[in-house]
mmCIF file of N, CA and C in Angstrom:
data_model
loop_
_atom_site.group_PDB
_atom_site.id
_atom_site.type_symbol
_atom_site.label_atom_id
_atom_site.label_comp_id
_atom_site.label_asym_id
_atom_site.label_seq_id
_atom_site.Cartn_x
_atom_site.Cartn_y
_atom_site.Cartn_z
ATOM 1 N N UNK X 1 -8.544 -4.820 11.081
ATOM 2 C CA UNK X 1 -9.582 -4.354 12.029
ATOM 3 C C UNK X 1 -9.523 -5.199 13.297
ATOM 4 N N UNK X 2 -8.671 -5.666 13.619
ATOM 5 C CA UNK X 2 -7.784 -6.126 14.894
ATOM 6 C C UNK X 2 -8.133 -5.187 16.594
ATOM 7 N N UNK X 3 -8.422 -4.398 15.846
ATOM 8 C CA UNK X 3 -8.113 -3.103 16.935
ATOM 9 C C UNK X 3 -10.066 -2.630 17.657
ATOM 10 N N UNK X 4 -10.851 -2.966 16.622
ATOM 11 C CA UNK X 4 -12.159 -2.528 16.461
ATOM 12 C C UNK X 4 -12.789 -3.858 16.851
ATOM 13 N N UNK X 5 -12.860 -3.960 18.448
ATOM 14 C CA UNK X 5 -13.916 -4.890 19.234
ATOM 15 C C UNK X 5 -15.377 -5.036 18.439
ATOM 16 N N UNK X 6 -16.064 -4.156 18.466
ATOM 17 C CA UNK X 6 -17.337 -3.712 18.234
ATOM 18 C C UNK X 6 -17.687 -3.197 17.164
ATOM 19 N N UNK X 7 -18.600 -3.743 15.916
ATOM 20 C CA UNK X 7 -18.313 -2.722 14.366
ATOM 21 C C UNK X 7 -19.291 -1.465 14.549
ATOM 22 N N UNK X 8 -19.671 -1.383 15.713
ATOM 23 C CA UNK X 8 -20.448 0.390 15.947
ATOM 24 C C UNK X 8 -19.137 1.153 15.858
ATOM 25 N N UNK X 9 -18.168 0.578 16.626
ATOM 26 C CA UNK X 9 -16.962 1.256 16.896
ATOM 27 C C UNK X 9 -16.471 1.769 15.214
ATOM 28 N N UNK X 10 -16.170 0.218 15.059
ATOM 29 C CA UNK X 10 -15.468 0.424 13.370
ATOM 30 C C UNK X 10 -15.830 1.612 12.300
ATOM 31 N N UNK X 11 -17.604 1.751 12.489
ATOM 32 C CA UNK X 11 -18.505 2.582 11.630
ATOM 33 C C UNK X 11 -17.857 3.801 12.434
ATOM 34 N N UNK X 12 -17.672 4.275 13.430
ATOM 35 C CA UNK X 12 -17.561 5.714 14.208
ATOM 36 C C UNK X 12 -15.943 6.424 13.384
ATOM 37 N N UNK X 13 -15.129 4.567 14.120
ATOM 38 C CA UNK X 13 -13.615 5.299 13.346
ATOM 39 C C UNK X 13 -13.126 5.348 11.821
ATOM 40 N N UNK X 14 -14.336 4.066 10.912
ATOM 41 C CA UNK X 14 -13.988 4.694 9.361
ATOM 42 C C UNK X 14 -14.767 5.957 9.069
ATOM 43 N N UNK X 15 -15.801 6.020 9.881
ATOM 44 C CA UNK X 15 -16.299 7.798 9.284
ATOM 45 C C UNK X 15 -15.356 8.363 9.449
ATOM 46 N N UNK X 16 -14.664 9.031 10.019
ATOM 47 C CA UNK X 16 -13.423 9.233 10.836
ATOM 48 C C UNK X 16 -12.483 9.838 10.218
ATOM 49 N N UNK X 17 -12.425 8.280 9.494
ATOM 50 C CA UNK X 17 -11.337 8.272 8.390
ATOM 51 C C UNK X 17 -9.768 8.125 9.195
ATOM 52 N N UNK X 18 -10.095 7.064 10.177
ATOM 53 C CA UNK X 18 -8.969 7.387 11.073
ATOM 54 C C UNK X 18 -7.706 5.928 10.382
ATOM 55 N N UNK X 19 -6.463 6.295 10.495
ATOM 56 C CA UNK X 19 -5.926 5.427 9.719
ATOM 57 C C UNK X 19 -5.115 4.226 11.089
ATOM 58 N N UNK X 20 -6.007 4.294 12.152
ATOM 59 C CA UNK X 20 -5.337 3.348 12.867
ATOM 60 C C UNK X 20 -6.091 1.756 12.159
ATOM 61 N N UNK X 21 -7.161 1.605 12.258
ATOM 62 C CA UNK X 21 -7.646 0.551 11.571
ATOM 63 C C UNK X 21 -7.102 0.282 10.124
ATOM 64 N N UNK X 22 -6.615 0.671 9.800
ATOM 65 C CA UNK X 22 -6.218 0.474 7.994
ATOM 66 C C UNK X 22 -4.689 -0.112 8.429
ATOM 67 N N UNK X 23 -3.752 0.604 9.525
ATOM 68 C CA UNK X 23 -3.074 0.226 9.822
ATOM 69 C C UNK X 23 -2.611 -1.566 9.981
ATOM 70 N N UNK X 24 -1.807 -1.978 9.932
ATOM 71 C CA UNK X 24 -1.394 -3.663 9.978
ATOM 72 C C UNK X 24 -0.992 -3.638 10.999
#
């Protein structure tokens, strides 16, 4: 979670389900 400044952000892109954050 490198990528996710802000965990409002984080909460928006795991609803998401987006696989850039899961990403390494």
């Amino acid at each position: 979670m490198h990528l996710a400044p802000a965990s409002g952000k984080v909460s928006q892109f795991q609803r998401a389900g987006s696989p850039m954050l899961c990403d390494p």
